[in-house]
Amino acid sequence: MLSACVGFSLANVAQAEEGPIKVGILHSLSGTMAISESTLKDTMLMLIKKQNEKGGLLGRKLEPVVVDPASNWPLFAEKARELLAQDKVDVIFGNWTSVSRKSVLPVVEELNGLLFYPVQYEGEESSENVFYTGAAPNQQAIPAVDYLMNDVGVERWVLAGTDYVYPRTTNKILAAYLKSHGVADEDVMVNYTPFGHSNWQSIVSDIKSFGSAGKKTAVVSTINGDANVPFYRELANQGIDAEDIPVVAFSVGEQELSGIDTAPLVGHLAAWNYFMSVDSDTNYDFIDEWIAYTGKEDAVTNDPMEAHYIGFNMWMEAARKAGSVEVDAVKDAIIGVSVPNLTGGYATMMPNHHITKPVLIGEIQDNGQFSVVWQTPSTVAGDAWSDYLEGSKDLISDWRKPMECGNYNVVTHSCGAQQNVATQ
């Protein structure tokens, strides 16, 4: 009986290894985040189609498995479990908001899945099962504030965000960073609004009043999703332009701008690790492929699309290196893997499951594109833990043997130290 069961099991494994490699795609196709995440679903479908035209991976075709968590954070966990336990996907590419990633995290750890997360986030986290291909705060928020302080002369700060974990934690890091640079508490205004917030009249009026104190003022925006559209409209309605109070956004890219008249927004800023306007042959090839795939001459590309491009290629390279898509084999193989990014350089997976990225500041143009006005001279390695928060600054993450720890305290020399020190 035992030998029969073993034989059945081996037959199943052999069948799985000969069948298609299943790629889970976990992005909201409805609800408040659909404006941003639908494009990422299509990006993954394009990358999979292109790879299948080249013969697939390890001699097997890639099969996308798309689910729609509908901007419903608990549903993200259910859909992730469905992908791993029922559909038996080999890897998941997905999520945008941190609250949805936090929902999925215990599921991928329990079921030993792989999640490639393509959006900038707040840090203060490192999972053995997650690969963070978007920016950590030291790859977006901190350089953006440095630019505003040093190149624009900003002295007063509005930290405006959507009310959930990413903006709140990022703003705690930024508030601590600004304080360490001598910024007084009264020169920092913090405001949070719900997802999908649409009535910005009084808040923008408050921002206008805060910025009239005689000190150069800027808005650091962690507003997410479709709430950005009425926010920018209200800025224009109240006559706030980039010369008066510049806005630097961390979640507004070419996709979000494509739905609004950008003429009144010229000069406002965004900090990302990629813009569609980047001058590189790799980028031009990617844009051509995207336009051909969508059939739309006016289709735009953006930073999270590049993060999926990088993550997908890193996962495939690790699978080739391991000779398998088995989860533990890929986890071992992927650290140190380097693949081209779209800015003309390379991205490398670090031992803390974050990657190296250049940091770019772009100005909004009247055609909905960004003109790069500043960038780091080289790539920056993502930090899982912030240097500016108590309880976090002594932690490092290293998933290589023998450490294999996401929160090692370099003072106490122990693993398992406090996590989520700054999350709500």
CSV table of C-alpha atoms in Angstrom, one decimal:
chain,number,residue,atom,x,y,z
A,1,MET,CA,0.0,0.0,0.0
A,2,LEU,CA,2.8,2.4,1.0
A,3,SER,CA,4.7,1.7,-2.3
A,4,ALA,CA,1.5,2.3,-4.2
A,5,CYS,CA,1.1,5.7,-2.5
A,6,VAL,CA,4.7,6.6,-3.1
A,7,GLY,CA,4.3,5.7,-6.7
A,8,PHE,CA,1.2,7.8,-7.0
A,9,SER,CA,3.0,10.7,-5.4
A,10,LEU,CA,6.0,10.5,-7.7
A,11,ALA,CA,3.7,10.3,-10.7
A,12,ASN,CA,2.0,13.5,-9.6
A,13,VAL,CA,5.3,15.2,-9.1
A,14,ALA,CA,6.5,14.1,-12.5
A,15,GLN,CA,3.3,15.2,-14.1
A,16,ALA,CA,3.6,18.6,-12.4
A,17,GLU,CA,7.2,19.0,-13.6
A,18,GLU,CA,6.1,18.2,-17.1
A,19,GLY,CA,3.0,20.4,-17.1
A,20,PRO,CA,2.8,24.2,-17.4
A,21,ILE,CA,4.5,26.4,-14.8
A,22,LYS,CA,1.6,28.3,-13.1
A,23,VAL,CA,2.2,32.0,-12.5
A,24,GLY,CA,-0.4,33.6,-10.1
A,25,ILE,CA,-1.4,37.2,-10.7
A,26,LEU,CA,-2.9,38.9,-7.7
A,27,HIS,CA,-4.0,42.4,-8.6
A,28,SER,CA,-7.2,44.4,-8.1
A,29,LEU,CA,-9.2,44.6,-11.3
A,30,SER,CA,-12.1,46.5,-9.7
A,31,GLY,CA,-12.5,48.9,-6.8
A,32,THR,CA,-10.4,51.9,-5.8
A,33,MET,CA,-7.0,50.4,-6.8
A,34,ALA,CA,-8.1,49.2,-10.2
A,35,ILE,CA,-6.8,52.4,-11.8
A,36,SER,CA,-3.3,51.3,-10.8
A,37,GLU,CA,-3.3,47.5,-10.6
A,38,SER,CA,-5.1,46.6,-13.8
A,39,THR,CA,-2.1,47.7,-15.7
A,40,LEU,CA,0.2,45.5,-13.6
A,41,LYS,CA,-2.0,42.5,-14.4
A,42,ASP,CA,-1.7,43.3,-18.1
A,43,THR,CA,2.1,43.8,-17.7
A,44,MET,CA,2.4,40.3,-16.3
A,45,LEU,CA,0.3,38.8,-19.1
A,46,MET,CA,2.5,40.5,-21.7
A,47,LEU,CA,5.7,39.2,-20.0
A,48,ILE,CA,4.3,35.7,-19.9
A,49,LYS,CA,3.2,35.8,-23.5
A,50,LYS,CA,6.5,37.0,-24.6
A,51,GLN,CA,8.4,34.3,-22.7
A,52,ASN,CA,6.1,31.6,-24.0
A,53,GLU,CA,6.9,32.8,-27.6
A,54,LYS,CA,10.6,32.2,-26.7
A,55,GLY,CA,9.8,28.6,-25.5
A,56,GLY,CA,8.8,29.2,-21.9
A,57,LEU,CA,10.9,28.4,-18.9
A,58,LEU,CA,12.9,25.2,-18.3
A,59,GLY,CA,11.2,23.7,-21.4
A,60,ARG,CA,7.7,24.3,-20.0
A,61,LYS,CA,5.1,26.8,-20.9
A,62,LEU,CA,4.0,29.5,-18.4
A,63,GLU,CA,0.3,29.6,-17.5
A,64,PRO,CA,-1.1,32.7,-16.0
A,65,VAL,CA,-3.7,32.4,-13.3
A,66,VAL,CA,-5.5,35.7,-12.7
A,67,VAL,CA,-7.6,36.5,-9.7
A,68,ASP,CA,-9.3,39.8,-8.7
A,69,PRO,CA,-9.2,40.7,-5.0
A,70,ALA,CA,-11.3,43.8,-5.9
A,71,SER,CA,-9.5,46.3,-3.6
A,72,ASN,CA,-10.8,44.3,-0.7
A,73,TRP,CA,-7.8,43.7,1.7
A,74,PRO,CA,-9.1,40.5,3.5
A,75,LEU,CA,-10.0,39.1,0.1
A,76,PHE,CA,-6.4,39.4,-0.9
A,77,ALA,CA,-5.6,36.7,1.7
A,78,GLU,CA,-8.4,34.4,0.4
A,79,LYS,CA,-7.3,34.8,-3.2
A,80,ALA,CA,-3.6,34.1,-2.3
A,81,ARG,CA,-4.7,31.0,-0.5
A,82,GLU,CA,-6.8,30.0,-3.5
A,83,LEU,CA,-3.8,30.5,-5.8
A,84,LEU,CA,-1.4,28.5,-3.7
A,85,ALA,CA,-3.6,25.7,-2.3
A,86,GLN,CA,-6.1,25.1,-5.1
A,87,ASP,CA,-4.5,26.4,-8.3
A,88,LYS,CA,-1.0,25.2,-7.1
A,89,VAL,CA,0.8,28.2,-8.6
A,90,ASP,CA,4.6,28.2,-8.5
A,91,VAL,CA,4.9,31.9,-7.8
A,92,ILE,CA,2.7,35.0,-7.3
A,93,PHE,CA,3.2,38.5,-8.7
A,94,GLY,CA,1.0,40.9,-7.0
A,95,ASN,CA,-0.4,43.5,-4.6
A,96,TRP,CA,-0.1,47.3,-4.6
A,97,THR,CA,-1.1,48.6,-1.2
A,98,SER,CA,0.8,47.6,1.9
A,99,VAL,CA,-2.4,46.7,3.7
A,100,SER,CA,-3.1,44.1,1.0
A,101,ARG,CA,0.5,42.8,1.3
A,102,LYS,CA,0.1,42.5,5.1
A,103,SER,CA,-3.0,40.5,4.4
A,104,VAL,CA,-1.2,38.1,2.1
A,105,LEU,CA,2.0,37.8,4.1
A,106,PRO,CA,0.9,35.1,6.6
A,107,VAL,CA,-0.6,33.0,3.8
A,108,VAL,CA,2.5,32.9,1.7
A,109,GLU,CA,4.6,32.1,4.8
A,110,GLU,CA,2.2,29.4,6.0
A,111,LEU,CA,2.0,27.7,2.6
A,112,ASN,CA,5.6,28.5,1.6
A,113,GLY,CA,4.8,30.4,-1.5
A,114,LEU,CA,6.7,33.1,-3.4
A,115,LEU,CA,5.4,36.6,-3.7
A,116,PHE,CA,7.1,39.3,-5.8
A,117,TYR,CA,5.8,42.7,-4.6
A,118,PRO,CA,6.3,45.5,-7.2
A,119,VAL,CA,5.4,48.7,-5.4
A,120,GLN,CA,7.3,51.1,-3.2
A,121,TYR,CA,6.5,50.5,0.5
A,122,GLU,CA,7.3,51.6,4.0
A,123,GLY,CA,9.9,49.0,5.0
A,124,GLU,CA,9.9,47.7,8.5
A,125,GLU,CA,9.4,44.2,7.2
A,126,SER,CA,11.4,41.3,5.7
A,127,SER,CA,9.9,37.9,4.9
A,128,GLU,CA,11.7,34.8,3.6
A,129,ASN,CA,8.8,34.3,1.2
A,130,VAL,CA,8.6,37.9,-0.2
A,131,PHE,CA,10.8,39.7,-2.7
A,132,TYR,CA,10.4,43.4,-2.6
A,133,THR,CA,11.1,44.8,-6.1
A,134,GLY,CA,9.6,48.3,-5.4
A,135,ALA,CA,11.5,51.0,-3.4
A,136,ALA,CA,12.1,50.9,0.3
A,137,PRO,CA,12.0,54.4,2.0
A,138,ASN,CA,15.7,54.9,1.6
A,139,GLN,CA,15.2,54.4,-2.2
A,140,GLN,CA,12.4,57.0,-2.6
A,141,ALA,CA,11.1,59.0,0.4
A,142,ILE,CA,14.4,60.0,2.0
A,143,PRO,CA,16.1,61.0,-1.3
A,144,ALA,CA,13.0,63.0,-2.3
A,145,VAL,CA,13.1,64.9,0.9
A,146,ASP,CA,16.8,65.5,0.5
A,147,TYR,CA,16.2,66.9,-3.0
A,148,LEU,CA,13.5,69.3,-1.7
A,149,MET,CA,15.7,70.5,1.2
A,150,ASN,CA,18.9,70.9,-0.7
A,151,ASP,CA,17.8,71.8,-4.3
A,152,VAL,CA,14.4,73.6,-3.7
A,153,GLY,CA,15.0,75.1,-0.2
A,154,VAL,CA,11.9,73.6,1.4
A,155,GLU,CA,11.5,74.4,5.2
A,156,ARG,CA,7.8,73.6,5.9
A,157,TRP,CA,6.4,70.2,5.1
A,158,VAL,CA,2.9,68.8,4.5
A,159,LEU,CA,2.9,65.0,4.8
A,160,ALA,CA,-0.4,64.0,3.1
A,161,GLY,CA,-1.4,60.4,2.8
A,162,THR,CA,-4.1,57.8,2.5
A,163,ASP,CA,-5.0,56.4,5.9
A,164,TYR,CA,-3.3,53.1,6.1
A,165,VAL,CA,0.0,51.4,6.9
A,166,TYR,CA,2.3,52.7,4.1
A,167,PRO,CA,1.7,56.4,4.4
A,168,ARG,CA,1.6,56.3,8.2
A,169,THR,CA,4.9,54.4,8.6
A,170,THR,CA,6.6,56.3,5.8
A,171,ASN,CA,5.5,59.6,7.5
A,172,LYS,CA,6.9,58.4,10.8
A,173,ILE,CA,10.2,57.8,9.2
A,174,LEU,CA,10.1,61.2,7.4
A,175,ALA,CA,9.1,63.0,10.5
A,176,ALA,CA,12.0,61.5,12.4
A,177,TYR,CA,14.3,62.3,9.5
A,178,LEU,CA,13.2,65.9,9.3
A,179,LYS,CA,13.5,66.3,13.1
A,180,SER,CA,17.1,65.0,12.8
A,181,HIS,CA,17.8,67.8,10.3
A,182,GLY,CA,16.5,70.5,12.7
A,183,VAL,CA,12.9,70.9,11.3
A,184,ALA,CA,10.6,72.0,14.1
A,185,ASP,CA,7.3,70.2,14.9
A,186,GLU,CA,5.3,73.3,14.0
A,187,ASP,CA,6.8,73.2,10.5
A,188,VAL,CA,5.3,69.7,9.8
A,189,MET,CA,1.6,69.3,9.0
A,190,VAL,CA,0.3,65.7,8.7
A,191,ASN,CA,-3.0,64.8,7.1
A,192,TYR,CA,-4.7,61.5,6.3
A,193,THR,CA,-7.7,60.7,4.2
A,194,PRO,CA,-9.6,57.5,3.4
A,195,PHE,CA,-9.2,55.5,0.2
A,196,GLY,CA,-11.2,57.0,-2.6
A,197,HIS,CA,-11.4,60.4,-0.9
A,198,SER,CA,-12.9,62.9,-3.3
A,199,ASN,CA,-13.7,66.2,-1.4
A,200,TRP,CA,-10.4,68.0,-1.1
A,201,GLN,CA,-11.6,71.5,-0.9
A,202,SER,CA,-11.0,72.2,2.8
A,203,ILE,CA,-7.8,70.1,3.0
A,204,VAL,CA,-6.2,71.9,0.0
A,205,SER,CA,-7.4,75.2,1.6
A,206,ASP,CA,-5.5,74.2,4.8
A,207,ILE,CA,-2.4,73.4,2.8
A,208,LYS,CA,-2.6,76.7,1.1
A,209,SER,CA,-2.9,78.5,4.5
A,210,PHE,CA,0.0,76.4,6.0
A,211,GLY,CA,2.2,77.4,3.1
A,212,SER,CA,1.6,81.1,3.5
A,213,ALA,CA,3.8,81.5,6.6
A,214,GLY,CA,6.8,82.8,4.7
A,215,LYS,CA,8.8,79.6,4.5
A,216,LYS,CA,9.1,77.5,1.4
A,217,THR,CA,6.6,74.7,1.7
A,218,ALA,CA,6.2,71.4,-0.1
A,219,VAL,CA,3.7,68.5,0.0
A,220,VAL,CA,5.0,65.0,0.3
A,221,SER,CA,2.2,62.9,-1.0
A,222,THR,CA,1.6,59.3,-0.1
A,223,ILE,CA,-2.0,59.5,-1.4
A,224,ASN,CA,-2.9,56.3,-3.2
A,225,GLY,CA,-5.3,55.2,-6.0
A,226,ASP,CA,-8.0,57.2,-7.6
A,227,ALA,CA,-8.1,59.8,-4.8
A,228,ASN,CA,-5.2,61.5,-6.6
A,229,VAL,CA,-7.3,62.7,-9.4
A,230,PRO,CA,-9.6,65.0,-7.4
A,231,PHE,CA,-6.6,66.0,-5.2
A,232,TYR,CA,-4.7,67.4,-8.2
A,233,ARG,CA,-7.8,68.9,-9.6
A,234,GLU,CA,-8.5,70.8,-6.4
A,235,LEU,CA,-4.9,72.1,-6.3
A,236,ALA,CA,-5.5,73.6,-9.8
A,237,ASN,CA,-8.9,74.9,-8.8
A,238,GLN,CA,-7.3,76.8,-5.9
A,239,GLY,CA,-4.5,78.1,-8.0
A,240,ILE,CA,-1.7,76.2,-6.3
A,241,ASP,CA,1.1,75.6,-8.8
A,242,ALA,CA,4.5,74.0,-8.4
A,243,GLU,CA,6.2,77.4,-8.0
A,244,ASP,CA,4.0,78.1,-4.9
A,245,ILE,CA,3.9,74.7,-3.1
A,246,PRO,CA,5.5,71.8,-5.0
A,247,VAL,CA,4.0,68.4,-4.5
A,248,VAL,CA,6.3,65.4,-4.6
A,249,ALA,CA,4.3,62.2,-5.0
A,250,PHE,CA,5.3,58.6,-4.3
A,251,SER,CA,2.3,56.8,-5.8
A,252,VAL,CA,1.5,58.9,-8.9
A,253,GLY,CA,3.0,57.9,-12.1
A,254,GLU,CA,2.2,58.0,-15.8
A,255,GLN,CA,-0.8,55.7,-15.5
A,256,GLU,CA,-2.5,57.9,-12.8
A,257,LEU,CA,-1.8,61.1,-14.8
A,258,SER,CA,-3.3,59.7,-18.0
A,259,GLY,CA,-6.8,60.4,-16.6
A,260,ILE,CA,-6.5,64.1,-15.9
A,261,ASP,CA,-5.5,67.4,-17.5
A,262,THR,CA,-1.9,67.8,-16.5
A,263,ALA,CA,-1.4,71.3,-17.9
A,264,PRO,CA,-2.1,73.0,-14.4
A,265,LEU,CA,0.2,70.4,-12.7
A,266,VAL,CA,3.4,71.1,-14.7
A,267,GLY,CA,6.4,71.3,-12.4
A,268,HIS,CA,4.9,69.1,-9.6
A,269,LEU,CA,7.2,66.2,-8.8
A,270,ALA,CA,7.3,62.5,-8.3
A,271,ALA,CA,10.0,60.3,-6.9
A,272,TRP,CA,10.4,56.9,-8.5
A,273,ASN,CA,13.1,54.5,-9.7
A,274,TYR,CA,11.8,54.6,-13.4
A,275,PHE,CA,10.0,57.0,-15.6
A,276,MET,CA,8.7,56.3,-19.1
A,277,SER,CA,10.8,59.2,-20.4
A,278,VAL,CA,14.1,57.5,-19.4
A,279,ASP,CA,16.5,57.4,-22.3
A,280,SER,CA,17.7,53.8,-22.7
A,281,ASP,CA,17.5,51.3,-25.5
A,282,THR,CA,16.0,48.7,-23.0
A,283,ASN,CA,13.3,51.1,-22.1
A,284,TYR,CA,12.4,51.9,-25.7
A,285,ASP,CA,12.2,48.2,-26.5
A,286,PHE,CA,9.9,47.7,-23.5
A,287,ILE,CA,7.7,50.7,-24.5
A,288,ASP,CA,7.4,49.3,-28.1
A,289,GLU,CA,6.4,45.9,-26.7
A,290,TRP,CA,3.8,47.4,-24.4
A,291,ILE,CA,2.2,49.5,-27.2
A,292,ALA,CA,2.1,46.5,-29.5
A,293,TYR,CA,0.6,44.4,-26.7
A,294,THR,CA,-2.1,46.9,-25.8
A,295,GLY,CA,-2.8,48.0,-29.3
A,296,LYS,CA,-2.8,51.6,-28.0
A,297,GLU,CA,-0.4,54.2,-29.4
A,298,ASP,CA,-1.0,56.3,-26.3
A,299,ALA,CA,-0.3,53.5,-23.8
A,300,VAL,CA,2.0,54.6,-21.0
A,301,THR,CA,4.5,52.7,-18.8
A,302,ASN,CA,5.4,53.3,-15.2
A,303,ASP,CA,7.6,52.4,-12.2
A,304,PRO,CA,5.6,49.4,-10.8
A,305,MET,CA,5.5,47.9,-14.3
A,306,GLU,CA,9.3,48.1,-14.4
A,307,ALA,CA,9.4,46.4,-10.9
A,308,HIS,CA,7.3,43.5,-12.3
A,309,TYR,CA,9.7,43.4,-15.3
A,310,ILE,CA,12.7,43.1,-13.0
A,311,GLY,CA,11.0,40.6,-10.6
A,312,PHE,CA,9.8,38.4,-13.4
A,313,ASN,CA,13.2,38.2,-15.0
A,314,MET,CA,14.9,37.7,-11.6
A,315,TRP,CA,12.5,34.8,-10.8
A,316,MET,CA,13.2,33.2,-14.2
A,317,GLU,CA,17.0,33.6,-13.9
A,318,ALA,CA,16.9,32.0,-10.4
A,319,ALA,CA,14.8,29.1,-11.7
A,320,ARG,CA,17.3,28.5,-14.5
A,321,LYS,CA,20.1,28.7,-12.0
A,322,ALA,CA,18.3,26.2,-9.7
A,323,GLY,CA,17.1,24.1,-12.6
A,324,SER,CA,13.7,24.1,-11.0
A,325,VAL,CA,10.8,26.4,-10.0
A,326,GLU,CA,10.5,24.7,-6.6
A,327,VAL,CA,10.1,27.4,-4.0
A,328,ASP,CA,13.1,26.6,-1.7
A,329,ALA,CA,15.4,26.1,-4.6
A,330,VAL,CA,14.4,29.5,-6.1
A,331,LYS,CA,14.8,31.2,-2.8
A,332,ASP,CA,18.4,29.9,-2.4
A,333,ALA,CA,19.3,30.7,-6.0
A,334,ILE,CA,17.9,34.2,-6.4
A,335,ILE,CA,20.1,36.1,-3.9
A,336,GLY,CA,22.9,37.8,-6.0
A,337,VAL,CA,21.0,37.5,-9.3
A,338,SER,CA,21.3,40.6,-11.5
A,339,VAL,CA,19.1,41.4,-14.4
A,340,PRO,CA,18.8,44.6,-16.6
A,341,ASN,CA,16.5,47.3,-15.4
A,342,LEU,CA,14.8,49.8,-17.8
A,343,THR,CA,17.1,52.7,-17.0
A,344,GLY,CA,20.1,51.2,-18.7
A,345,GLY,CA,21.7,49.5,-15.7
A,346,TYR,CA,21.2,46.4,-13.6
A,347,ALA,CA,19.1,45.4,-10.6
A,348,THR,CA,20.6,42.9,-8.1
A,349,MET,CA,18.7,40.9,-5.5
A,350,MET,CA,20.2,41.5,-2.1
A,351,PRO,CA,20.3,39.1,0.9
A,352,ASN,CA,17.5,41.1,2.6
A,353,HIS,CA,15.2,40.3,-0.4
A,354,HIS,CA,15.3,43.9,-1.6
A,355,ILE,CA,16.9,45.0,-4.8
A,356,THR,CA,19.3,47.8,-6.0
A,357,LYS,CA,17.6,50.7,-7.7
A,358,PRO,CA,18.5,54.2,-9.0
A,359,VAL,CA,16.5,57.0,-7.5
A,360,LEU,CA,15.0,59.6,-9.9
A,361,ILE,CA,13.0,62.8,-9.3
A,362,GLY,CA,10.7,63.8,-12.2
A,363,GLU,CA,8.7,66.9,-13.0
A,364,ILE,CA,5.3,66.6,-14.5
A,365,GLN,CA,5.1,67.8,-18.1
A,366,ASP,CA,2.0,69.0,-19.9
A,367,ASN,CA,1.9,65.8,-22.0
A,368,GLY,CA,1.5,63.7,-18.9
A,369,GLN,CA,5.1,62.5,-18.9
A,370,PHE,CA,7.9,63.2,-16.4
A,371,SER,CA,11.1,65.0,-17.1
A,372,VAL,CA,13.9,63.7,-14.9
A,373,VAL,CA,15.5,66.6,-13.0
A,374,TRP,CA,17.7,64.7,-10.6
A,375,GLN,CA,18.9,61.2,-10.0
A,376,THR,CA,21.4,59.3,-7.9
A,377,PRO,CA,24.8,58.7,-9.4
A,378,SER,CA,24.5,55.0,-8.9
A,379,THR,CA,22.0,52.4,-7.7
A,380,VAL,CA,21.0,52.3,-4.0
A,381,ALA,CA,20.4,49.0,-2.1
A,382,GLY,CA,17.0,48.8,-0.4
A,383,ASP,CA,17.0,48.8,3.4
A,384,ALA,CA,14.4,46.6,5.1
A,385,TRP,CA,14.7,48.5,8.4
A,386,SER,CA,14.9,52.3,8.9
A,387,ASP,CA,18.0,54.0,10.3
A,388,TYR,CA,15.7,56.7,11.8
A,389,LEU,CA,13.3,54.7,14.0
A,390,GLU,CA,14.0,53.4,17.5
A,391,GLY,CA,13.6,49.7,17.6
A,392,SER,CA,14.4,49.5,13.9
A,393,LYS,CA,17.8,51.1,13.4
A,394,ASP,CA,19.7,48.2,15.0
A,395,LEU,CA,18.0,45.5,12.8
A,396,ILE,CA,19.3,43.9,9.6
A,397,SER,CA,17.9,41.2,7.4
A,398,ASP,CA,19.9,38.4,5.8
A,399,TRP,CA,18.2,35.3,4.4
A,400,ARG,CA,21.4,33.5,3.5
A,401,LYS,CA,22.6,30.6,5.6
A,402,PRO,CA,23.6,30.4,8.4
A,403,MET,CA,21.8,33.6,9.5
A,404,GLU,CA,18.5,33.2,7.7
A,405,CYS,CA,16.9,36.0,9.7
A,406,GLY,CA,14.7,38.9,8.7
A,407,ASN,CA,15.2,40.9,11.9
A,408,TYR,CA,18.7,40.3,13.4
A,409,ASN,CA,19.7,42.7,16.1
A,410,VAL,CA,23.3,43.7,15.6
A,411,VAL,CA,23.5,45.0,19.3
A,412,THR,CA,22.1,42.0,21.1
A,413,HIS,CA,23.2,39.6,18.4
A,414,SER,CA,19.8,37.9,18.3
A,415,CYS,CA,17.2,37.0,15.8
A,416,GLY,CA,13.5,37.5,16.4
A,417,ALA,CA,13.7,41.1,17.5
A,418,GLN,CA,10.7,43.4,17.5
A,419,GLN,CA,8.9,43.6,14.1
A,420,ASN,CA,6.6,46.1,12.7
A,421,VAL,CA,7.9,48.8,15.1
A,422,ALA,CA,6.2,51.6,13.3
A,423,THR,CA,3.2,50.1,11.7
A,424,GLN,CA,-0.3,50.8,12.9
